[in-house]
CSV table of C-alpha atoms in Angstrom, one decimal:
chain,number,residue,atom,x,y,z
N,1,UNK,CA,-88.6,113.9,182.7
N,2,UNK,CA,-85.7,114.9,180.4
N,3,UNK,CA,-84.0,112.5,178.1
N,4,UNK,CA,-80.4,112.1,177.0
N,5,UNK,CA,-79.2,111.9,173.4
N,6,UNK,CA,-75.9,111.2,171.7
N,7,UNK,CA,-74.9,112.7,168.3
N,8,UNK,CA,-72.0,111.4,166.2
N,9,UNK,CA,-71.0,108.9,163.6
N,10,UNK,CA,-72.7,105.6,164.0
N,11,UNK,CA,-69.6,103.6,165.0
N,12,UNK,CA,-68.9,105.9,167.9
N,13,UNK,CA,-72.4,106.1,169.4
N,14,UNK,CA,-74.3,102.8,168.7
N,15,UNK,CA,-73.2,101.3,172.1
N,16,UNK,CA,-75.1,104.1,174.0
N,17,UNK,CA,-78.4,102.6,172.9
N,18,UNK,CA,-77.9,99.7,175.3
N,19,UNK,CA,-77.8,102.3,178.1
N,20,UNK,CA,-81.2,103.6,177.0
N,21,UNK,CA,-79.9,106.8,175.4
N,22,UNK,CA,-81.3,108.1,172.2
N,23,UNK,CA,-78.7,107.8,169.5
N,24,UNK,CA,-78.6,110.2,166.6
N,25,UNK,CA,-76.1,109.1,163.9
N,26,UNK,CA,-75.1,111.8,161.5
N,27,UNK,CA,-73.0,111.8,158.4
N,28,UNK,CA,-72.7,115.5,157.4
N,29,UNK,CA,-72.2,118.8,159.2
N,30,UNK,CA,-75.6,120.0,158.1
N,31,UNK,CA,-77.3,116.9,159.5
N,32,UNK,CA,-75.5,117.5,162.8
N,33,UNK,CA,-76.6,121.1,162.9
N,34,UNK,CA,-80.2,120.2,162.3
N,35,UNK,CA,-80.2,117.3,164.8
N,36,UNK,CA,-78.7,119.4,167.5
N,37,UNK,CA,-81.2,122.2,167.1
N,38,UNK,CA,-84.0,119.6,167.0
N,39,UNK,CA,-82.9,117.9,170.2
N,40,UNK,CA,-82.2,121.2,172.0
N,41,UNK,CA,-85.7,122.3,171.3
N,42,UNK,CA,-87.2,119.0,172.6
N,43,UNK,CA,-87.2,117.3,175.9
N,44,UNK,CA,-83.4,116.6,176.1
N,45,UNK,CA,-81.5,117.7,179.2
N,46,UNK,CA,-78.2,116.3,178.1
N,47,UNK,CA,-76.8,116.0,174.6
N,48,UNK,CA,-73.5,114.2,174.2
N,49,UNK,CA,-71.7,114.9,170.9
N,50,UNK,CA,-68.5,113.4,169.5
N,51,UNK,CA,-65.6,115.8,169.4
N,52,UNK,CA,-65.2,115.3,165.6
N,53,UNK,CA,-68.8,116.3,164.9
N,54,UNK,CA,-68.7,119.1,167.4
N,55,UNK,CA,-65.6,120.6,165.7
N,56,UNK,CA,-67.7,121.2,162.6
N,57,UNK,CA,-70.7,122.9,164.4
N,58,UNK,CA,-69.0,125.1,167.0
N,59,UNK,CA,-71.3,128.0,166.1
N,60,UNK,CA,-74.4,126.1,166.8
N,61,UNK,CA,-73.0,124.7,170.1
N,62,UNK,CA,-72.1,128.3,171.1
N,63,UNK,CA,-75.8,129.3,170.8
N,64,UNK,CA,-76.6,127.0,173.7
N,65,UNK,CA,-73.5,127.6,175.9
N,66,UNK,CA,-75.1,130.2,178.2
N,67,UNK,CA,-78.3,128.2,178.7
N,68,UNK,CA,-78.6,125.7,181.6
N,69,UNK,CA,-80.4,123.2,179.4
N,70,UNK,CA,-79.6,121.3,177.4
N,71,UNK,CA,-76.1,120.5,178.6
N,72,UNK,CA,-74.0,119.8,175.5
N,73,UNK,CA,-71.0,117.6,176.4
N,74,UNK,CA,-68.3,116.6,174.0
N,75,UNK,CA,-67.1,113.0,174.1
N,76,UNK,CA,-64.3,111.2,172.2
N,77,UNK,CA,-65.3,109.1,169.2
N,78,UNK,CA,-63.7,106.1,167.5
N,79,UNK,CA,-61.3,108.5,165.8
N,80,UNK,CA,-59.7,109.3,169.1
N,81,UNK,CA,-59.6,111.9,171.8
N,82,UNK,CA,-58.7,115.5,170.7
N,83,UNK,CA,-59.0,116.9,174.2
N,84,UNK,CA,-61.7,119.3,173.2
N,85,UNK,CA,-64.2,117.6,175.6
N,86,UNK,CA,-62.0,117.9,178.6
N,87,UNK,CA,-61.2,121.5,177.7
N,88,UNK,CA,-64.9,122.3,177.4
N,89,UNK,CA,-65.7,120.9,180.8
N,90,UNK,CA,-62.8,122.8,182.4
N,91,UNK,CA,-63.9,126.0,180.8
N,92,UNK,CA,-67.5,125.5,182.0
N,93,UNK,CA,-66.5,124.7,185.5
């Protein structure tokens, strides 16, 4: 069975732990790059990532865009909604 993870700043993602998702708080762009690659190579079918973090690692996210798994989905964080997540879903559909 595949798991679901959330990457982002701690304040934006800590609530997802109550839903049983794996939370992966990151502080730097380099941490985010490493964590995304680690999760994508593991048993994660869906990886949610905050829009603010995703903005800094677009190149890594692009590596996985053509693959069916994992699905990498941008979500708004505590800093607000930039619209990038909605735009990404529209583009994929």
